[in-house]
XYZ file of N, CA and C in Angstrom:
684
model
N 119.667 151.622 19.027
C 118.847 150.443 18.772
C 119.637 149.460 17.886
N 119.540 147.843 18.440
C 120.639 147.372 17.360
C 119.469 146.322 16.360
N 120.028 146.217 15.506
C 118.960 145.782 14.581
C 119.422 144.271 14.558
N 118.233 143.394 14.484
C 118.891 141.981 14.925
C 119.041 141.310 13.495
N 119.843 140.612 13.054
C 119.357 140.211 11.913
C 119.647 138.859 11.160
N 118.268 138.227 10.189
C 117.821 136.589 10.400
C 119.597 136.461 9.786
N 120.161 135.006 10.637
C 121.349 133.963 10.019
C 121.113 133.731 8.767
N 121.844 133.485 7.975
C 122.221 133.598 6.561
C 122.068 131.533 6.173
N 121.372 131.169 5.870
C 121.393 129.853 5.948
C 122.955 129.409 4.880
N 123.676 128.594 5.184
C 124.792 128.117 4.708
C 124.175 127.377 3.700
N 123.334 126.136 3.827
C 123.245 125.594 2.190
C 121.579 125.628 2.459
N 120.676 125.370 0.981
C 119.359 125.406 1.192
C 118.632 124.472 1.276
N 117.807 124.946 2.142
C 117.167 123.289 3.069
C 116.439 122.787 2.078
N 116.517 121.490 2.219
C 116.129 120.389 1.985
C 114.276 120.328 2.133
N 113.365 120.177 0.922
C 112.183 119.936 1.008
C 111.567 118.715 1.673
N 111.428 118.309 2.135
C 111.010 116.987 2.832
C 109.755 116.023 1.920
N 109.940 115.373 1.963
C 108.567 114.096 1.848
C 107.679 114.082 2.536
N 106.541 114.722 2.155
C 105.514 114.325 3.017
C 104.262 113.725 2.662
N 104.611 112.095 2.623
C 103.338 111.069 2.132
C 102.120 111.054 3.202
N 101.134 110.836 2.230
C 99.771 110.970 3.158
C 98.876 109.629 2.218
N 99.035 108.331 2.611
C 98.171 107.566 1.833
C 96.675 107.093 2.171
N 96.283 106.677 1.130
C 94.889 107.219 1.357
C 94.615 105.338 1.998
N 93.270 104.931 2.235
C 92.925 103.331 2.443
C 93.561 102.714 1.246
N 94.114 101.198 1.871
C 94.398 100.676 0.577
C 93.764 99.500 0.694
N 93.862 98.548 -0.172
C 93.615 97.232 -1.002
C 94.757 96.599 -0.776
N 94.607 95.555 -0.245
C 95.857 93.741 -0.214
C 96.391 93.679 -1.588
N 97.431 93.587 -1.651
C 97.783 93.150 -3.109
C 97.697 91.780 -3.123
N 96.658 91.272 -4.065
C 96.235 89.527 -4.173
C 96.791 89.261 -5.217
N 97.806 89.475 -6.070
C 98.202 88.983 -7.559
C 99.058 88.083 -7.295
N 99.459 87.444 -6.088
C 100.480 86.666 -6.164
C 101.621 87.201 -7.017
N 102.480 87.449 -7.974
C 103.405 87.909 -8.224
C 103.558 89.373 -8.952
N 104.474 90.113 -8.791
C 104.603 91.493 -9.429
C 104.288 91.199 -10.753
N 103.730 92.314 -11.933
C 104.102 92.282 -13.169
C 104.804 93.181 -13.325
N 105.669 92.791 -14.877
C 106.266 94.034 -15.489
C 105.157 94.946 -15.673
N 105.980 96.102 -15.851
C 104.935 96.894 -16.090
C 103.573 97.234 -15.469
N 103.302 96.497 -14.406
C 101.757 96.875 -13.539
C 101.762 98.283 -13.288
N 100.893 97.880 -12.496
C 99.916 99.284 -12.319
C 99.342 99.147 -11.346
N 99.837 99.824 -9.936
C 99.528 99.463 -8.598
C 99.107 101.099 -7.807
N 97.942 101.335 -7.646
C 97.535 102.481 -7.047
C 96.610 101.819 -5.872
N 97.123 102.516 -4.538
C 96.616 102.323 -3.429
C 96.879 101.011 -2.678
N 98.096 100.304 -3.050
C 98.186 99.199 -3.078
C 98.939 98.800 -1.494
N 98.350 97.664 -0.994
C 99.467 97.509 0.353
C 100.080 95.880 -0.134
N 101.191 96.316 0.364
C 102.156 94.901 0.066
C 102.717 94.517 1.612
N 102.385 93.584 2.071
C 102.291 93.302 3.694
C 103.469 91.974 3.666
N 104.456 91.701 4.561
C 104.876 90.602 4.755
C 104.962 89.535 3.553
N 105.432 90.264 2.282
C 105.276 89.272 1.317
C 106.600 88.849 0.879
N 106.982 87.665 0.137
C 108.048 87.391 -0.201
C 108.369 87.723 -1.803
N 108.779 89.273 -1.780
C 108.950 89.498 -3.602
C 110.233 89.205 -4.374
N 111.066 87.926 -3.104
C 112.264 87.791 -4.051
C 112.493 86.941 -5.263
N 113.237 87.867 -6.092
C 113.165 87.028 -7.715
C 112.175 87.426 -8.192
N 110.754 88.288 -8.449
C 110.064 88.128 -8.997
C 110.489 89.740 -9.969
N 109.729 90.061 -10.999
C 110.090 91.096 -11.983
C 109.045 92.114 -11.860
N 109.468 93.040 -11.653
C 108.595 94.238 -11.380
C 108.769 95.778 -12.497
N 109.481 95.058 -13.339
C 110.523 95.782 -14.207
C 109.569 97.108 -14.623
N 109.479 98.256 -14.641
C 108.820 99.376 -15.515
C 107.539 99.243 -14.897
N 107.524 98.881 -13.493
C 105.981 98.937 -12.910
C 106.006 100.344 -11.874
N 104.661 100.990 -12.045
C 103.754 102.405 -11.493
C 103.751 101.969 -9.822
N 103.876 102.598 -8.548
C 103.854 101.985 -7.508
C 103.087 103.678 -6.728
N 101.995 103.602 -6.824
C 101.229 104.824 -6.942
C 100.498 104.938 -5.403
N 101.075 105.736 -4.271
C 100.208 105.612 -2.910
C 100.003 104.281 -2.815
N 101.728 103.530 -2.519
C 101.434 101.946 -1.868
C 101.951 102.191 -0.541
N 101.782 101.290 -0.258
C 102.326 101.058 1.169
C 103.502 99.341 0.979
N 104.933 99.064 1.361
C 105.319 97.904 1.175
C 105.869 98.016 2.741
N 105.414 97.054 3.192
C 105.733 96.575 4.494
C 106.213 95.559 4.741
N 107.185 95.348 5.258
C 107.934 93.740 5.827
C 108.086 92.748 4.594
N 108.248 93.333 3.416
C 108.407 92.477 2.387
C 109.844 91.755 1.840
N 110.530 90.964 1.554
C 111.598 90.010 1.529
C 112.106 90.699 -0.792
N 112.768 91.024 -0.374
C 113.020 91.471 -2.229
C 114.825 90.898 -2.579
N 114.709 90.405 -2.051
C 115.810 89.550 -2.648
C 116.290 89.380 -3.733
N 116.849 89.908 -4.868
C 117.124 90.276 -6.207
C 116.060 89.979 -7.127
N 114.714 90.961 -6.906
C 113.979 91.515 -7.328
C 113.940 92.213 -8.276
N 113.028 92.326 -9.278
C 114.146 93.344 -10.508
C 112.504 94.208 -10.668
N 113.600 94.868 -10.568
C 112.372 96.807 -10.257
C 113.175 97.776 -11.153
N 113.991 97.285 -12.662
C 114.219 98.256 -13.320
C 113.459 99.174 -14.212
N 113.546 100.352 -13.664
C 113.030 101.306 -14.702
C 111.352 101.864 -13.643
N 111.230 101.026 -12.733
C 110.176 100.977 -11.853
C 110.090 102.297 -11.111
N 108.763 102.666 -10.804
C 108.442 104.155 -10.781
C 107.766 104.489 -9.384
N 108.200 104.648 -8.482
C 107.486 105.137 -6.672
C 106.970 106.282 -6.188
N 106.036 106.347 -6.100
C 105.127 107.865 -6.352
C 104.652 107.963 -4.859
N 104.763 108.628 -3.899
C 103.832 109.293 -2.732
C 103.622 107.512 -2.242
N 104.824 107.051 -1.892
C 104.751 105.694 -1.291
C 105.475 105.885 -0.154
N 105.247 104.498 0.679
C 105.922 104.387 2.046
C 106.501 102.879 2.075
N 108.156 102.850 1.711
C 108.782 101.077 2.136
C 109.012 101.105 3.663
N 108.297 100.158 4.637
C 109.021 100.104 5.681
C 109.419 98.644 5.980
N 110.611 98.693 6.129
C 111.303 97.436 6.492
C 112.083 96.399 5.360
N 111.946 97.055 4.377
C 112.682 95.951 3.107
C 113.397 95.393 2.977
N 113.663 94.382 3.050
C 114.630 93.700 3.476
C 115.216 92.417 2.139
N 116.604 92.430 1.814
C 117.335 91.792 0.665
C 118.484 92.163 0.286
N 118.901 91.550 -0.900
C 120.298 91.420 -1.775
C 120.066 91.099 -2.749
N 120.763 92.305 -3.426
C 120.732 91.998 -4.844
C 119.428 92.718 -5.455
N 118.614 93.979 -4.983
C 117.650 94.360 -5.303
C 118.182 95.258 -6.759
N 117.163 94.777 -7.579
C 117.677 95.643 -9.034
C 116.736 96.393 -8.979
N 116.925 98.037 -9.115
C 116.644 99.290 -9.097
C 116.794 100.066 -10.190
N 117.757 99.558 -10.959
C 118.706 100.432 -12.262
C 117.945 101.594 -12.644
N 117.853 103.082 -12.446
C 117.202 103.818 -13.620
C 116.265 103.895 -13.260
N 115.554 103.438 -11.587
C 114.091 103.833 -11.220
C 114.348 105.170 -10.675
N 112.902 105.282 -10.335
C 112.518 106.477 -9.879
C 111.582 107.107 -9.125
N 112.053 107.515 -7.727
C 111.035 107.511 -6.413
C 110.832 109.539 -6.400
N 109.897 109.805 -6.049
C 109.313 110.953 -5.873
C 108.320 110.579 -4.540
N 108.655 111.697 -3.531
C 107.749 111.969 -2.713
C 107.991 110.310 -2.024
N 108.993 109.929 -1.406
C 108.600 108.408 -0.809
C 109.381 108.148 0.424
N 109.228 107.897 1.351
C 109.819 107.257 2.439
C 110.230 105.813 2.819
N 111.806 105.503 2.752
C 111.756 104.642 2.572
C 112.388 104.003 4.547
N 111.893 103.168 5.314
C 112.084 103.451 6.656
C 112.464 101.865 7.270
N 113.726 101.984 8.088
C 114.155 101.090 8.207
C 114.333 99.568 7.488
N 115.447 99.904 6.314
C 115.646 99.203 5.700
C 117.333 98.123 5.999
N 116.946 97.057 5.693
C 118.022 96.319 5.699
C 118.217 94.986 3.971
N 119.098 95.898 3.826
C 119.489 96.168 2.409
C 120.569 95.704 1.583
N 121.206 94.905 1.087
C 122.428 95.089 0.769
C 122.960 95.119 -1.208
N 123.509 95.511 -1.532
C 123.936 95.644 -2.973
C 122.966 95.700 -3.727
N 122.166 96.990 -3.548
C 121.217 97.415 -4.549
C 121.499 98.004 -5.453
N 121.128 97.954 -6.739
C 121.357 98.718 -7.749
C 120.560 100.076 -7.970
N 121.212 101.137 -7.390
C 119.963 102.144 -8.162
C 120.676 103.241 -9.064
N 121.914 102.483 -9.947
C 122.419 103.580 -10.372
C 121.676 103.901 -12.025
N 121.704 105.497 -12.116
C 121.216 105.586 -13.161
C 119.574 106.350 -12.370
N 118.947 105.991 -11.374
C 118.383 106.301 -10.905
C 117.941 107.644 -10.427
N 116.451 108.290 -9.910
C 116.200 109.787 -9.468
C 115.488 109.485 -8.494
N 116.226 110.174 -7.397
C 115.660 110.582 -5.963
C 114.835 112.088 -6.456
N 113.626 112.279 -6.150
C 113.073 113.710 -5.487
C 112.216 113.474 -4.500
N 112.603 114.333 -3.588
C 111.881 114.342 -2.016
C 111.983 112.940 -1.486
N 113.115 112.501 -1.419
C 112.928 110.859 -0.860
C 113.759 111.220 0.873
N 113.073 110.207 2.462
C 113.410 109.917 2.912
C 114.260 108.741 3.654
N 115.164 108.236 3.450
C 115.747 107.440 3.880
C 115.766 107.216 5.658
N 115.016 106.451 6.210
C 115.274 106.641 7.503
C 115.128 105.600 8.642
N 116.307 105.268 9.461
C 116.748 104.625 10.013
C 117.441 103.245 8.787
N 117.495 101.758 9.760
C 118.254 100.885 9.156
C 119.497 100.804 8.274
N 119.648 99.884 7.786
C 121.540 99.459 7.334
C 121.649 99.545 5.789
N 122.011 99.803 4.444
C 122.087 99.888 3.592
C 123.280 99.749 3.567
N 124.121 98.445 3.018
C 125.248 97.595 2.413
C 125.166 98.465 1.332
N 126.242 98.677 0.231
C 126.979 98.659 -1.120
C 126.205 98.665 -1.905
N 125.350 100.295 -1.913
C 123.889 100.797 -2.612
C 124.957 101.502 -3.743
N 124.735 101.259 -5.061
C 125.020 101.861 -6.104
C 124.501 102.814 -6.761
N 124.460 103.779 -6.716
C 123.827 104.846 -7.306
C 124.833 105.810 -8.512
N 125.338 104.926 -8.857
C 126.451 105.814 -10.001
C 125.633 106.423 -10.951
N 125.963 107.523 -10.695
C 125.012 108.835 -12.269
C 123.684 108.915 -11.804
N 123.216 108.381 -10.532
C 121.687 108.914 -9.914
C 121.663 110.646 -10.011
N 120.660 110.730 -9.622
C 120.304 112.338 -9.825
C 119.510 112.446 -7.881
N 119.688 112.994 -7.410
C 119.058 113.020 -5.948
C 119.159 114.376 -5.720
N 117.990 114.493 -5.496
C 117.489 115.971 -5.114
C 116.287 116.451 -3.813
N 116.766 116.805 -2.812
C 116.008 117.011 -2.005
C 115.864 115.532 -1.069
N 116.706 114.854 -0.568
C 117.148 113.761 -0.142
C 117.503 113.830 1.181
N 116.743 113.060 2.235
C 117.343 113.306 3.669
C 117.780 111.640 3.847
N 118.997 111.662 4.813
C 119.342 110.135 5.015
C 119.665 110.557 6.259
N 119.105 109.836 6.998
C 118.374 110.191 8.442
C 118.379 108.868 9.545
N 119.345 108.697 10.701
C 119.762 107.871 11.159
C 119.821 106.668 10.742
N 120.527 106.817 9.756
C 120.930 104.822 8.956
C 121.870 105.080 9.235
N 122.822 103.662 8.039
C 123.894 102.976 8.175
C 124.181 103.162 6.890
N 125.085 103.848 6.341
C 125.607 103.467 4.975
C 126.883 103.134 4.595
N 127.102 101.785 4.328
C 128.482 100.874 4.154
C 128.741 101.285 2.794
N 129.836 101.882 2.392
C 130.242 101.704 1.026
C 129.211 102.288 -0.023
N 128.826 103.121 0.400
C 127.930 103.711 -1.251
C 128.432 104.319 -1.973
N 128.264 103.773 -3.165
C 128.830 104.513 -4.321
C 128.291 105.505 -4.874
N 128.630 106.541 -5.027
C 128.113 107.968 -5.567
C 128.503 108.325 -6.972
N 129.533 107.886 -7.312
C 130.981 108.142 -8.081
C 129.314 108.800 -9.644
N 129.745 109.930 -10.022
C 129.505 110.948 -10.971
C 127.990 110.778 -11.358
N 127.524 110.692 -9.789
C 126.049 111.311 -9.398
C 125.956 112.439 -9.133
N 124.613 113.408 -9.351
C 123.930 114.532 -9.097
C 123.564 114.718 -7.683
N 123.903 115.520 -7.015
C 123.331 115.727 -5.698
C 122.794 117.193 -5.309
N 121.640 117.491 -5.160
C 120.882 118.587 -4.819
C 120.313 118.578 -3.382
N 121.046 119.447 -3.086
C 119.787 119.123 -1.757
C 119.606 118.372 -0.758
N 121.008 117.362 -0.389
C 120.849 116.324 -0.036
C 121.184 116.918 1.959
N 120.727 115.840 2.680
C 121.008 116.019 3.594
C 121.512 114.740 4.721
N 122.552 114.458 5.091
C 122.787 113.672 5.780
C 122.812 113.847 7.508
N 121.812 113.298 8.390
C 121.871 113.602 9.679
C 121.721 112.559 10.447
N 122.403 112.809 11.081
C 122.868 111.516 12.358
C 122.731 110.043 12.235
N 123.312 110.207 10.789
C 123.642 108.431 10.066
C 124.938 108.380 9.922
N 125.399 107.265 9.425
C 127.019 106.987 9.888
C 127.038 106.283 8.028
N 128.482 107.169 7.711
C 128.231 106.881 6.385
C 129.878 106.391 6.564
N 130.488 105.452 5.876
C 131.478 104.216 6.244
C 131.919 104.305 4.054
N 133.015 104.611 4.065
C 133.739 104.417 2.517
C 132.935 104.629 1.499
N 132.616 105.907 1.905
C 131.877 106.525 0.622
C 132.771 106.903 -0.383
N 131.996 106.593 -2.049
C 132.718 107.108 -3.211
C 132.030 108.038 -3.750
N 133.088 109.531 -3.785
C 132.237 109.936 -4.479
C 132.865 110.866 -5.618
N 133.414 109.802 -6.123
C 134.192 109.833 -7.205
C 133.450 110.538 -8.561
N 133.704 111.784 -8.940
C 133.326 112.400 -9.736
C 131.773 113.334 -9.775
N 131.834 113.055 -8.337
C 130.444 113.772 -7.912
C 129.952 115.651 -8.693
N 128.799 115.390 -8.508
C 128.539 116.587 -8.240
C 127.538 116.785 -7.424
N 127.759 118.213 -6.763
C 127.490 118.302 -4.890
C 126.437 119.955 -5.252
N 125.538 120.253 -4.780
C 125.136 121.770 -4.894
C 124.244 121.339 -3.710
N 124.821 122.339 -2.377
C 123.690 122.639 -1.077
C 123.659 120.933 -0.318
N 124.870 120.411 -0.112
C 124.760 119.241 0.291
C 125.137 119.295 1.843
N 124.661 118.586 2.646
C 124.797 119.106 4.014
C 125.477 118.061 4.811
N 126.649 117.649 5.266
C 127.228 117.159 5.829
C 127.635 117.082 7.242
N 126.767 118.088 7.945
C 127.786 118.422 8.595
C 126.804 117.820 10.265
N 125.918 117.317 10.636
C 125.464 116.509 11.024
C 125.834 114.800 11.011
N 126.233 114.530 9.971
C 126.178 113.104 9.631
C 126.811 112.772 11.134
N 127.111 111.439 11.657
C 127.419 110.716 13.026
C 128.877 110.239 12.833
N 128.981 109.965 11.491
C 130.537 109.365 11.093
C 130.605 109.729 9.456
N 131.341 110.202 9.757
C 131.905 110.612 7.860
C 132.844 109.743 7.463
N 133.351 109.021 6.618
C 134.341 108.777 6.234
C 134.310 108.498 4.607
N 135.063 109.071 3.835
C 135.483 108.830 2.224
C 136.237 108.369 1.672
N 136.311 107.503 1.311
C 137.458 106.479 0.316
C 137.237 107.039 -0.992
N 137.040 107.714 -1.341
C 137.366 108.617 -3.197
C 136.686 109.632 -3.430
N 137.162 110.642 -3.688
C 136.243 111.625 -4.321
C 136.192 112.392 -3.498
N 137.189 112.710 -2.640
C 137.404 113.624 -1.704
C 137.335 115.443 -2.239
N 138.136 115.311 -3.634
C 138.287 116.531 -3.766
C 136.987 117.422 -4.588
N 136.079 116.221 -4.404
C 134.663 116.742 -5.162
C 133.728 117.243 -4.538
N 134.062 117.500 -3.327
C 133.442 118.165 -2.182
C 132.709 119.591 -1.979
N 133.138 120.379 -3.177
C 132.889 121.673 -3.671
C 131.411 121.410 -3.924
N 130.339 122.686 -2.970
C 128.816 122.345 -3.129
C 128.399 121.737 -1.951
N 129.470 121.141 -0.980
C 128.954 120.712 0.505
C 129.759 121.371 1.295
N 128.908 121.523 2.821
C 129.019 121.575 3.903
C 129.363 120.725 4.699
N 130.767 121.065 5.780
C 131.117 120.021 6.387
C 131.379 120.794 7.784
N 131.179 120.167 9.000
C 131.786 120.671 10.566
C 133.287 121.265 10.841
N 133.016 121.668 11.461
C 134.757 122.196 11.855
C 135.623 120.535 12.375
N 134.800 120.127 13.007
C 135.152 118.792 13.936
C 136.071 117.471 12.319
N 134.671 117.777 11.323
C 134.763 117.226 9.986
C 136.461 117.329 9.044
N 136.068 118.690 9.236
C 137.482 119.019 8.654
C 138.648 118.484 9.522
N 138.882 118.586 10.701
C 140.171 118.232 11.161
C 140.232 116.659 10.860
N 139.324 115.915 10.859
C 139.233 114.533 11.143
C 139.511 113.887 9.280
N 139.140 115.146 8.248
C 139.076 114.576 7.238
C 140.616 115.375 6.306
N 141.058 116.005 7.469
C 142.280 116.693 6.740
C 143.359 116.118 6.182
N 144.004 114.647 6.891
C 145.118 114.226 6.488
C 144.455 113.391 4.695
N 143.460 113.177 4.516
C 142.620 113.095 3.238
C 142.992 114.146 2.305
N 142.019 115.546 2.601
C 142.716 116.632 1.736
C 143.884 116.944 1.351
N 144.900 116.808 2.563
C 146.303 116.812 2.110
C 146.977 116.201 1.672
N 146.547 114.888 1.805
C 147.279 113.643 -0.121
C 146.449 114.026 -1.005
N 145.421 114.610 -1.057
C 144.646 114.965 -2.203
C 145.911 115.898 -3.227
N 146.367 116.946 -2.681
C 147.191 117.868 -3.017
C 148.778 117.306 -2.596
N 149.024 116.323 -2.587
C 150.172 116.028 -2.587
C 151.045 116.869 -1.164
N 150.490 116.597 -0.232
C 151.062 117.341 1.164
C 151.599 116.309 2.044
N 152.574 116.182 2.115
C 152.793 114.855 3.421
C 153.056 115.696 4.804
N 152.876 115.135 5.968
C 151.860 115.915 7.066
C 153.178 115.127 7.944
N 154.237 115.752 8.912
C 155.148 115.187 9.392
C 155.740 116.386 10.636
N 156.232 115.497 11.862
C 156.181 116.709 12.754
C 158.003 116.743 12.631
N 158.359 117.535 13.461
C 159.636 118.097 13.532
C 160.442 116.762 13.817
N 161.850 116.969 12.867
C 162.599 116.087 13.070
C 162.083 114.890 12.570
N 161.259 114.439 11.947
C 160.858 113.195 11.536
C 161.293 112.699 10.062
């Protein structure tokens, strides 16, 4: 009798986001406050660029089709929310902090969220330009058919993270730290720094050959065929 026995999972899966919001309310305030206090809130087709949202509660909202154009959402707090479609430059993020949130087809460019904490956040679909997340903490993180141009990682926390069938383009991840990070799905890998910080992720066989002549200037290897 042969005894069958369960695969050994390589890194540990990833908890998912799973928002469930309840009816909401129009947000009628005409502009964000610092500091508000927004539970159940829907933000529909609005234009929040430039306005200050700095250290504001965003509690079971819903933001839909909204324009945030260097918006300043520092220190700002996203609880069991859903962004779909956000769209801007220059969004200030610094040091916020999303739990439990989905953020879905976004088109994005040079956001600040470094300093920042991902738990249970989905990223999914759309383009994210030159997202800063230096010294973020992300844990339990899926990035899930996007686009990521240039994100900076450089001596962020990563737990848990999972990248699948998104195309990630000059990533830094310069001084990272990696535990159960899953790579090996992603659609396009490519790293411009921080190659050798890789210790804590998972990468494809396909990955490795494609990312080898990398590793081997890492270690000072020059890669040359016969007679050359």
């Amino acid at each position: 009798m042969v005894r069958r026995t369960k695969p050994v999972r390589v890194v540990e899966a990833v908890r998912r986001a799973e928002v469930r919001l309840p009816p909401l309310r129009p947000f009628d305030e005409g502009d964000l406050r610092p500091d508000g206090d927004y539970d159940g809130v829907e933000f529909r087709d609005l234009d929040l660029g430039g306005q200050d949202g700095g250290g504001a509660l965003f509690m079971d909202c819903a933001v839909t089709g909204c324009a945030v154009d260097e918006t300043r959402l520092v220190r700002a707090r996203f609880v069991d929310s859903v962004l779909t479609e956000p769209r801007g430059v220059g969004t200030d993020l610094a040091e916020a902090s999303l739990r439990d949130v989905e953020v879905v087809d976004a088109r994005l460019g040079g956001v600040q969220l470094h300093g920042g904490v991902l738990e249970r956040v989905v990223v999914r679909g759309g383009k994210i330009d030159y997202v800063n997340l230096r010294k973020a903490r992300l844990r339990d993180v899926v990035f899930e058919g996007c686009v990521l141009v240039e994100p900076d990682f450089g001596q962020a926390s990563l737990e848990r993270v999972e990248f699948r069938d998104c195309v990630v383009r000059g990533a830094d991840f310069t001084g990272v730290r990696m535990t159960d990070v899953d790579l090996r799905d992603a659609a396009e890998l490519d790293i411009a720094r921080g190659i050798e910080r890789l210790a804590g992720a998972v990468i494809s066989p396909s990955q490795l050959m494609e990312l080898a002549p990398a590793f081997a200037a890492q270690v000072g290897v020059r890669v040359a065929g016969p007679g050359e």
